[in-house]
PDB file of C-alpha atoms in Angstrom:
ATOM      1  CA  MET A 293     255.516  29.129  48.560  1.00 80.00           C
ATOM      2  CA  ALA A 294     253.549  26.005  49.070  1.00 92.00           C
ATOM      3  CA  VAL A 295     252.039  25.723  52.596  1.00 95.00           C
ATOM      4  CA  ILE A 296     250.302  22.424  51.670  1.00 97.00           C
ATOM      5  CA  THR A 297     251.800  19.837  49.172  1.00 97.00           C
ATOM      6  CA  ALA A 298     250.050  16.713  48.729  1.00 97.00           C
ATOM      7  CA  MET A 299     251.716  14.161  46.544  1.00 97.00           C
ATOM      8  CA  ASN A 300     250.076  10.877  45.372  1.00 97.00           C
ATOM      9  CA  VAL A 301     248.220  10.790  48.687  1.00 97.00           C
ATOM     10  CA  CYS A 302     246.184   7.749  49.201  1.00 97.00           C
ATOM     11  CA  LYS A 303     243.771   6.689  52.130  1.00 97.00           C
ATOM     12  CA  SER A 304     241.835   3.487  52.677  1.00 95.00           C
ATOM     13  CA  TYR A 305     239.682   2.013  55.245  1.00 94.00           C
ATOM     14  CA  GLY A 306     240.203  -1.652  54.646  1.00 92.00           C
ATOM     15  CA  HIS A 307     239.322  -2.316  51.243  1.00 92.00           C
ATOM     16  CA  LEU A 308     237.513   0.995  50.829  1.00 94.00           C
ATOM     17  CA  GLN A 309     239.828   3.399  48.863  1.00 95.00           C
ATOM     18  CA  VAL A 310     238.714   6.886  49.881  1.00 96.00           C
ATOM     19  CA  LEU A 311     241.524   8.984  48.366  1.00 97.00           C
ATOM     20  CA  LYS A 312     243.287   8.103  45.188  1.00 97.00           C
ATOM     21  CA  ASP A 313     246.416   9.566  44.183  1.00 97.00           C
ATOM     22  CA  ILE A 314     245.663  13.236  45.494  1.00 97.00           C
ATOM     23  CA  ASN A 315     248.193  15.712  43.938  1.00 98.00           C
ATOM     24  CA  LEU A 316     247.767  19.300  45.014  1.00 98.00           C
ATOM     25  CA  GLU A 317     249.702  22.504  46.043  1.00 97.00           C
ATOM     26  CA  ILE A 318     248.202  25.345  47.841  1.00 97.00           C
ATOM     27  CA  GLN A 319     250.094  28.697  48.182  1.00 96.00           C
ATOM     28  CA  LYS A 320     250.437  30.875  51.260  1.00 95.00           C
ATOM     29  CA  GLY A 321     247.432  33.216  51.438  1.00 95.00           C
ATOM     30  CA  GLU A 322     245.414  31.049  48.947  1.00 97.00           C
ATOM     31  CA  VAL A 323     241.767  30.317  49.695  1.00 97.00           C
ATOM     32  CA  VAL A 324     240.909  27.265  47.764  1.00 98.00           C
ATOM     33  CA  CYS A 325     237.424  25.583  47.825  1.00 97.00           C
ATOM     34  CA  ILE A 326     237.021  21.899  47.693  1.00 98.00           C
ATOM     35  CA  ILE A 327     233.491  20.874  46.038  1.00 97.00           C
ATOM     36  CA  GLY A 328     232.177  17.535  45.250  1.00 96.00           C
ATOM     37  CA  PRO A 329     229.225  15.094  46.031  1.00 94.00           C
ATOM     38  CA  SER A 330     229.014  13.455  49.452  1.00 91.00           C
ATOM     39  CA  GLY A 331     231.392  10.758  49.850  1.00 92.00           C
ATOM     40  CA  SER A 332     233.960  12.231  47.299  1.00 95.00           C
ATOM     41  CA  GLY A 333     236.723  12.372  49.918  1.00 96.00           C
ATOM     42  CA  LYS A 334     236.708  16.112  50.801  1.00 96.00           C
ATOM     43  CA  THR A 335     236.352  15.574  54.521  1.00 96.00           C
ATOM     44  CA  THR A 336     239.006  12.914  54.556  1.00 97.00           C
ATOM     45  CA  PHE A 337     241.498  14.963  52.720  1.00 97.00           C
ATOM     46  CA  LEU A 338     241.025  17.792  55.362  1.00 97.00           C
ATOM     47  CA  ARG A 339     241.368  15.280  58.214  1.00 96.00           C
ATOM     48  CA  CYS A 340     244.542  13.932  56.544  1.00 96.00           C
ATOM     49  CA  ILE A 341     245.859  17.539  56.504  1.00 97.00           C
ATOM     50  CA  ASN A 342     245.130  18.063  59.981  1.00 95.00           C
ATOM     51  CA  GLN A 343     246.361  14.487  61.035  1.00 94.00           C
ATOM     52  CA  LEU A 344     243.225  13.402  62.423  1.00 94.00           C
ATOM     53  CA  GLU A 345     243.656  10.582  59.792  1.00 94.00           C
ATOM     54  CA  LYS A 346     246.790   8.869  58.786  1.00 93.00           C
ATOM     55  CA  ILE A 347     247.527   8.405  55.057  1.00 94.00           C
ATOM     56  CA  ASN A 348     248.273   5.050  53.488  1.00 93.00           C
ATOM     57  CA  GLY A 349     250.334   6.164  50.581  1.00 93.00           C
ATOM     58  CA  GLY A 350     251.984   9.308  49.103  1.00 94.00           C
ATOM     59  CA  SER A 351     253.166  12.200  51.380  1.00 94.00           C
ATOM     60  CA  LEU A 352     251.968  15.416  52.763  1.00 96.00           C
ATOM     61  CA  TRP A 353     253.771  18.444  53.499  1.00 96.00           C
ATOM     62  CA  VAL A 354     252.646  21.485  55.696  1.00 95.00           C
ATOM     63  CA  ASN A 355     255.037  24.375  55.892  1.00 91.00           C
ATOM     64  CA  GLY A 356     257.616  22.455  54.529  1.00 90.00           C
ATOM     65  CA  ASN A 357     257.363  19.722  57.021  1.00 92.00           C
ATOM     66  CA  LEU A 358     256.581  16.313  56.157  1.00 93.00           C
ATOM     67  CA  THR A 359     253.504  15.309  58.138  1.00 93.00           C
ATOM     68  CA  GLY A 360     253.592  12.080  60.536  1.00 91.00           C
ATOM     69  CA  TYR A 361     257.384  11.586  59.880  1.00 89.00           C
ATOM     70  CA  ARG A 362     260.715  13.085  60.310  1.00 85.00           C
ATOM     71  CA  ILE A 363     263.580  12.410  57.762  1.00 85.00           C
ATOM     72  CA  VAL A 364     266.758  10.953  59.369  1.00 86.00           C
ATOM     73  CA  GLY A 365     269.435  10.430  56.510  1.00 82.00           C
ATOM     74  CA  GLU A 366     267.540   8.110  53.917  1.00 80.00           C
ATOM     75  CA  ARG A 367     264.993   6.803  56.769  1.00 85.00           C
ATOM     76  CA  LEU A 368     261.622   7.777  57.542  1.00 83.00           C
ATOM     77  CA  LEU A 369     260.880   7.836  61.250  1.00 89.00           C
ATOM     78  CA  GLU A 370     257.168   7.892  62.497  1.00 89.00           C
ATOM     79  CA  LEU A 371     256.392  10.613  64.983  1.00 92.00           C
ATOM     80  CA  ASP A 372     254.903  10.018  68.273  1.00 91.00           C
ATOM     81  CA  GLU A 373     251.491  11.499  69.306  1.00 91.00           C
ATOM     82  CA  HIS A 374     253.315  14.501  71.071  1.00 91.00           C
ATOM     83  CA  GLU A 375     255.362  15.162  67.885  1.00 92.00           C
ATOM     84  CA  ILE A 376     252.061  14.992  65.768  1.00 93.00           C
ATOM     85  CA  ALA A 377     250.246  17.259  68.066  1.00 91.00           C
ATOM     86  CA  ARG A 378     253.141  19.881  67.757  1.00 91.00           C
ATOM     87  CA  GLN A 379     252.974  19.676  63.932  1.00 92.00           C
ATOM     88  CA  ARG A 380     249.100  19.981  63.943  1.00 92.00           C
ATOM     89  CA  ARG A 381     249.377  23.441  65.632  1.00 92.00           C
ATOM     90  CA  ALA A 382     250.213  24.821  62.004  1.00 93.00           C
ATOM     91  CA  THR A 383     246.485  23.816  61.038  1.00 95.00           C
ATOM     92  CA  GLY A 384     243.249  24.823  62.739  1.00 95.00           C
ATOM     93  CA  MET A 385     240.061  23.068  61.713  1.00 95.00           C
ATOM     94  CA  VAL A 386     236.433  24.246  62.015  1.00 96.00           C
ATOM     95  CA  PHE A 387     234.158  21.298  61.959  1.00 93.00           C
ATOM     96  CA  GLN A 388     230.535  20.742  60.722  1.00 89.00           C
ATOM     97  CA  ARG A 389     229.253  20.135  64.204  1.00 87.00           C
ATOM     98  CA  PHE A 390     231.078  22.958  65.965  1.00 87.00           C
ATOM     99  CA  ASN A 391     232.549  20.494  68.778  1.00 90.00           C
ATOM    100  CA  LEU A 392     232.453  23.162  71.377  1.00 95.00           C
ATOM    101  CA  PHE A 393     232.738  22.148  74.960  1.00 96.00           C
ATOM    102  CA  SER A 394     229.179  22.494  76.467  1.00 95.00           C
ATOM    103  CA  HIS A 395     230.282  23.167  80.028  1.00 97.00           C
ATOM    104  CA  LEU A 396     232.415  26.188  79.016  1.00 97.00           C
ATOM    105  CA  THR A 397     231.260  29.629  77.924  1.00 98.00           C
ATOM    106  CA  ALA A 398     231.930  31.028  74.615  1.00 98.00           C
ATOM    107  CA  GLN A 399     234.959  32.846  75.862  1.00 98.00           C
ATOM    108  CA  GLN A 400     236.350  29.938  77.794  1.00 98.00           C
ATOM    109  CA  ASN A 401     235.956  27.793  74.684  1.00 97.00           C
ATOM    110  CA  VAL A 402     238.161  29.996  72.597  1.00 98.00           C
ATOM    111  CA  SER A 403     240.822  30.891  75.388  1.00 97.00           C
ATOM    112  CA  LEU A 404     241.087  27.054  76.419  1.00 96.00           C
ATOM    113  CA  GLY A 405     243.713  26.032  73.553  1.00 95.00           C
ATOM    114  CA  PRO A 406     245.979  29.019  73.981  1.00 96.00           C
ATOM    115  CA  VAL A 407     246.177  28.280  77.652  1.00 96.00           C
ATOM    116  CA  GLU A 408     246.546  24.483  77.624  1.00 94.00           C
ATOM    117  CA  VAL A 409     248.536  23.989  74.309  1.00 92.00           C
ATOM    118  CA  LEU A 410     250.389  27.355  73.614  1.00 93.00           C
ATOM    119  CA  GLY A 411     251.192  28.041  77.328  1.00 94.00           C
ATOM    120  CA  GLN A 412     249.486  31.518  77.408  1.00 95.00           C
ATOM    121  CA  SER A 413     248.334  32.916  80.614  1.00 97.00           C
ATOM    122  CA  PRO A 414     244.820  32.705  81.354  1.00 96.00           C
ATOM    123  CA  LYS A 415     244.478  36.694  81.599  1.00 96.00           C
ATOM    124  CA  LEU A 416     246.052  37.079  78.198  1.00 97.00           C
ATOM    125  CA  ALA A 417     244.131  34.200  76.654  1.00 97.00           C
ATOM    126  CA  ALA A 418     240.882  35.478  78.048  1.00 97.00           C
ATOM    127  CA  SER A 419     241.524  38.884  76.654  1.00 97.00           C
ATOM    128  CA  GLN A 420     242.439  37.762  73.278  1.00 97.00           C
ATOM    129  CA  ALA A 421     239.454  35.382  73.200  1.00 97.00           C
ATOM    130  CA  LEU A 422     237.222  38.570  73.745  1.00 98.00           C
ATOM    131  CA  GLU A 423     238.957  40.360  70.768  1.00 97.00           C
ATOM    132  CA  LEU A 424     238.440  37.361  68.594  1.00 97.00           C
ATOM    133  CA  LEU A 425     234.514  37.114  69.723  1.00 97.00           C
ATOM    134  CA  ASP A 426     234.285  40.635  68.838  1.00 97.00           C
ATOM    135  CA  ARG A 427     235.910  39.929  65.488  1.00 96.00           C
ATOM    136  CA  VAL A 428     233.201  37.332  64.748  1.00 96.00           C
ATOM    137  CA  GLY A 429     230.534  39.598  66.016  1.00 95.00           C
ATOM    138  CA  LEU A 430     229.972  37.749  69.535  1.00 97.00           C
ATOM    139  CA  ALA A 431     231.502  39.813  71.947  1.00 97.00           C
ATOM    140  CA  HIS A 432     228.117  40.184  73.873  1.00 97.00           C
ATOM    141  CA  LYS A 433     227.972  36.342  73.849  1.00 97.00           C
ATOM    142  CA  ALA A 434     231.024  35.877  75.753  1.00 97.00           C
ATOM    143  CA  GLY A 435     229.438  34.507  78.780  1.00 97.00           C
ATOM    144  CA  ALA A 436     226.935  32.302  77.072  1.00 97.00           C
ATOM    145  CA  TYR A 437     227.278  28.585  77.078  1.00 98.00           C
ATOM    146  CA  PRO A 438     227.016  26.596  73.697  1.00 97.00           C
ATOM    147  CA  ALA A 439     223.306  25.441  74.602  1.00 96.00           C
ATOM    148  CA  GLU A 440     222.317  29.287  74.812  1.00 97.00           C
ATOM    149  CA  LEU A 441     223.701  29.958  71.278  1.00 96.00           C
ATOM    150  CA  SER A 442     222.043  29.257  67.856  1.00 95.00           C
ATOM    151  CA  GLY A 443     223.811  27.000  65.430  1.00 94.00           C
ATOM    152  CA  GLY A 444     225.280  29.824  63.429  1.00 95.00           C
ATOM    153  CA  GLN A 445     226.562  31.458  66.568  1.00 96.00           C
ATOM    154  CA  GLN A 446     228.369  28.315  67.801  1.00 96.00           C
ATOM    155  CA  GLN A 447     230.022  28.088  64.398  1.00 96.00           C
ATOM    156  CA  ARG A 448     231.168  31.612  64.675  1.00 96.00           C
ATOM    157  CA  VAL A 449     232.743  30.598  68.131  1.00 97.00           C
ATOM    158  CA  ALA A 450     234.204  27.602  66.597  1.00 97.00           C
ATOM    159  CA  ILE A 451     235.985  29.999  63.932  1.00 97.00           C
ATOM    160  CA  ALA A 452     237.125  32.248  66.917  1.00 97.00           C
ATOM    161  CA  ARG A 453     238.579  29.271  68.643  1.00 97.00           C
ATOM    162  CA  ALA A 454     240.452  28.080  65.540  1.00 96.00           C
ATOM    163  CA  LEU A 455     241.941  31.554  65.123  1.00 97.00           C
ATOM    164  CA  ALA A 456     242.991  31.699  68.651  1.00 96.00           C
ATOM    165  CA  MET A 457     245.611  29.109  67.823  1.00 95.00           C
ATOM    166  CA  LYS A 458     247.221  31.330  65.350  1.00 94.00           C
ATOM    167  CA  PRO A 459     247.483  28.548  62.702  1.00 95.00           C
ATOM    168  CA  ASP A 460     249.146  28.945  59.393  1.00 94.00           C
ATOM    169  CA  VAL A 461     246.198  27.321  57.539  1.00 96.00           C
ATOM    170  CA  LEU A 462     242.429  27.161  58.426  1.00 97.00           C
ATOM    171  CA  LEU A 463     240.664  24.103  57.277  1.00 97.00           C
ATOM    172  CA  PHE A 464     236.800  24.159  56.979  1.00 97.00           C
ATOM    173  CA  ASP A 465     234.798  20.986  56.877  1.00 96.00           C
ATOM    174  CA  GLU A 466     231.380  21.925  55.342  1.00 94.00           C
ATOM    175  CA  PRO A 467     230.963  24.527  58.078  1.00 94.00           C
ATOM    176  CA  THR A 468     227.409  25.434  57.194  1.00 93.00           C
ATOM    177  CA  SER A 469     225.919  21.975  56.574  1.00 90.00           C
ATOM    178  CA  ALA A 470     224.543  21.526  59.862  1.00 86.00           C
ATOM    179  CA  LEU A 471     223.041  25.036  60.009  1.00 90.00           C
ATOM    180  CA  ASP A 472     219.594  26.021  59.274  1.00 89.00           C
ATOM    181  CA  PRO A 473     219.409  28.043  55.881  1.00 87.00           C
ATOM    182  CA  GLU A 474     218.749  31.143  57.453  1.00 86.00           C
ATOM    183  CA  LEU A 475     221.910  30.984  59.687  1.00 91.00           C
ATOM    184  CA  VAL A 476     224.149  30.183  56.773  1.00 93.00           C
ATOM    185  CA  GLY A 477     224.732  33.686  55.744  1.00 93.00           C
ATOM    186  CA  GLU A 478     226.276  34.963  59.173  1.00 94.00           C
ATOM    187  CA  VAL A 479     228.912  32.090  58.911  1.00 95.00           C
ATOM    188  CA  LEU A 480     229.769  32.756  55.483  1.00 95.00           C
ATOM    189  CA  LYS A 481     230.048  36.438  56.145  1.00 94.00           C
ATOM    190  CA  VAL A 482     232.718  35.841  58.924  1.00 95.00           C
ATOM    191  CA  MET A 483     234.553  33.248  56.627  1.00 95.00           C
ATOM    192  CA  LYS A 484     234.785  35.895  53.953  1.00 95.00           C
ATOM    193  CA  GLU A 485     236.053  38.611  56.409  1.00 95.00           C
ATOM    194  CA  VAL A 486     238.846  35.893  57.615  1.00 94.00           C
ATOM    195  CA  ALA A 487     239.804  35.208  53.998  1.00 94.00           C
ATOM    196  CA  GLU A 488     240.477  38.874  53.350  1.00 93.00           C
ATOM    197  CA  SER A 489     242.782  38.804  56.192  1.00 93.00           C
ATOM    198  CA  GLY A 490     245.222  36.855  54.211  1.00 93.00           C
ATOM    199  CA  ILE A 491     245.242  33.643  56.028  1.00 95.00           C
ATOM    200  CA  THR A 492     245.291  30.526  53.946  1.00 97.00           C
ATOM    201  CA  MET A 493     242.166  28.519  53.807  1.00 97.00           C
ATOM    202  CA  VAL A 494     240.956  25.345  52.419  1.00 98.00           C
ATOM    203  CA  VAL A 495     237.286  24.988  52.491  1.00 97.00           C
ATOM    204  CA  ALA A 496     235.113  21.768  51.680  1.00 97.00           C
ATOM    205  CA  THR A 497     231.717  23.391  50.924  1.00 95.00           C
ATOM    206  CA  HIS A 498     228.678  22.960  48.923  1.00 91.00           C
ATOM    207  CA  GLU A 499     228.221  26.820  48.914  1.00 92.00           C
ATOM    208  CA  LEU A 500     229.134  27.578  45.350  1.00 94.00           C
ATOM    209  CA  ASN A 501     228.381  31.321  45.525  1.00 92.00           C
ATOM    210  CA  PHE A 502     230.990  31.437  48.496  1.00 94.00           C
ATOM    211  CA  ALA A 503     233.495  29.580  46.318  1.00 95.00           C
ATOM    212  CA  ARG A 504     232.989  31.856  43.281  1.00 94.00           C
ATOM    213  CA  ASP A 505     233.306  34.901  45.331  1.00 94.00           C
ATOM    214  CA  VAL A 506     236.073  34.190  47.873  1.00 94.00           C
ATOM    215  CA  SER A 507     238.294  31.676  46.537  1.00 96.00           C
ATOM    216  CA  HIS A 508     241.485  31.790  44.245  1.00 96.00           C
ATOM    217  CA  ARG A 509     240.887  28.342  43.024  1.00 97.00           C
ATOM    218  CA  VAL A 510     238.104  25.557  43.079  1.00 97.00           C
ATOM    219  CA  VAL A 511     238.911  21.895  43.371  1.00 98.00           C
ATOM    220  CA  PHE A 512     236.372  19.494  42.262  1.00 98.00           C
ATOM    221  CA  MET A 513     236.565  15.896  43.832  1.00 97.00           C
ATOM    222  CA  ALA A 514     234.564  12.868  43.034  1.00 96.00           C
ATOM    223  CA  ASP A 515     235.028   9.138  43.695  1.00 95.00           C
ATOM    224  CA  GLY A 516     238.271   9.893  45.801  1.00 96.00           C
ATOM    225  CA  ARG A 517     240.036  11.664  42.978  1.00 97.00           C
ATOM    226  CA  ILE A 518     240.733  15.424  42.033  1.00 98.00           C
ATOM    227  CA  VAL A 519     238.713  15.471  38.753  1.00 97.00           C
ATOM    228  CA  GLU A 520     239.254  19.341  37.910  1.00 97.00           C
ATOM    229  CA  VAL A 521     241.125  22.515  39.359  1.00 97.00           C
ATOM    230  CA  GLY A 522     240.836  26.027  38.245  1.00 97.00           C
ATOM    231  CA  LYS A 523     239.771  29.505  38.674  1.00 97.00           C
ATOM    232  CA  PRO A 524     236.286  29.791  40.191  1.00 96.00           C
ATOM    233  CA  ASP A 525     234.750  31.338  36.968  1.00 94.00           C
ATOM    234  CA  ASP A 526     236.417  28.616  34.690  1.00 95.00           C
ATOM    235  CA  ILE A 527     235.106  25.692  37.166  1.00 95.00           C
ATOM    236  CA  LEU A 528     231.689  27.183  37.793  1.00 94.00           C
ATOM    237  CA  ARG A 529     230.911  28.830  34.629  1.00 93.00           C
ATOM    238  CA  ASN A 530     232.824  26.712  31.955  1.00 93.00           C
ATOM    239  CA  PRO A 531     233.401  23.195  33.414  1.00 94.00           C
ATOM    240  CA  GLN A 532     235.305  20.738  31.078  1.00 94.00           C
ATOM    241  CA  GLU A 533     234.976  17.414  32.846  1.00 95.00           C
ATOM    242  CA  PRO A 534     231.456  15.505  32.156  1.00 95.00           C
ATOM    243  CA  ARG A 535     231.366  14.479  35.978  1.00 95.00           C
ATOM    244  CA  LEU A 536     231.809  18.116  37.018  1.00 96.00           C
ATOM    245  CA  GLN A 537     229.120  19.051  34.613  1.00 95.00           C
ATOM    246  CA  LYS A 538     226.853  16.704  36.036  1.00 94.00           C
ATOM    247  CA  PHE A 539     227.437  17.617  39.518  1.00 94.00           C
ATOM    248  CA  LEU A 540     226.692  21.350  38.768  1.00 93.00           C
ATOM    249  CA  SER A 541     223.464  20.624  36.850  1.00 90.00           C
ATOM    250  CA  ALA A 542     222.192  18.369  39.721  1.00 88.00           C
ATOM    251  CA  ILE A 543     222.867  21.308  42.332  1.00 84.00           C
ATOM    252  CA  ALA A 544     221.127  23.935  39.844  1.00 73.00           C
ATOM    253  CA  THR A 545     218.097  21.961  39.572  1.00 71.00           C
ATOM    254  CA  ALA A 546     217.929  20.582  43.200  1.00 64.00           C
ATOM    255  CA  PRO A 547     214.869  22.076  45.243  1.00 62.00           C
ATOM    256  CA  ARG A 548     215.829  24.400  47.939  1.00 55.00           C
ATOM    257  CA  PRO A 549     213.742  25.976  50.824  1.00 49.00           C
ATOM    258  CA  GLU A 550     212.867  29.570  50.138  1.00 44.00           C
ATOM    259  CA  SER A 551     214.858  30.761  53.223  1.00 38.00           C
ATOM    260  CA  ALA A 552     218.053  29.469  51.620  1.00 42.00           C
ATOM    261  CA  ASP A 553     217.884  31.986  48.876  1.00 42.00           C
ATOM    262  CA  VAL A 554     219.171  34.517  51.568  1.00 39.00           C
ATOM    263  CA  ALA A 555     222.424  32.505  51.992  1.00 38.00           C
ATOM    264  CA  VAL A 556     222.967  31.140  48.663  1.00 39.00           C
ATOM    265  CA  SER A 557     221.259  33.705  46.278  1.00 40.00           C
ATOM    266  CA  ALA A 558     220.733  32.928  42.331  1.00 35.00           C
ATOM    267  CA  LEU A 559     222.758  29.907  41.916  1.00 33.00           C
ATOM    268  CA  GLY A 560     221.934  30.238  38.214  1.00 36.00           C
ATOM    269  CA  GLN A 561     224.073  33.567  38.212  1.00 37.00           C
ATOM    270  CA  ALA A 562     227.069  31.758  39.276  1.00 34.00           C
ATOM    271  CA  LEU A 563     226.883  29.004  36.459  1.00 33.00           C
TER     272      LEU A 563
END
């Protein structure tokens, strides 16, 4: 069963076309990693799935529902903001920069959505928030404010917050790109554990080892298009498209600080 279906999806900002005829199906329980150079359209595609951006062409379906519209007979009627917000509940998104509320504790950040959006009682939401913080290894930080947490800890709180909404799909927008290299591993560990729980995940990432070890499929994007799709070993060990070969070669030869080796070990073994 396809949880996400993109059909000829296009997105432009003025004369700049960011997504060009994107076609992709993602099945229930599948983990799909999207790789590609900066500016390739990875983030924009995720934001379109989550309806933070509106597509200009094609169609996007989540859980069998056409995003942004409802079908009435042979007509498409655009949804209002309230209806879009209701559709958006099917997807949870983890951003690069955490986006936690600075005036709320970790537990309050996680429980806010279930109370305000899902209508849970504050007591139940607080209890479930504590369980989720324990799941990401941060129960002892439940009363801490974002400023009192490291970047890795903030991102783990953000993952717990996304899980609290019980989404059908989790979207990760380069969740480790804003972290110091020594903090990357703790976030990837939590993401791997979430993936093993069976939830559908779409991850835009530069962490190729994570893509190799965790994903069912890897999608390579460049210049707003999907260039190659396949199993991790096929994409990372035996790339067919010259553009993908060039991208992997550039990453393999790029200098990295020594501390990054803890989080992304021996890239050459993955290629």
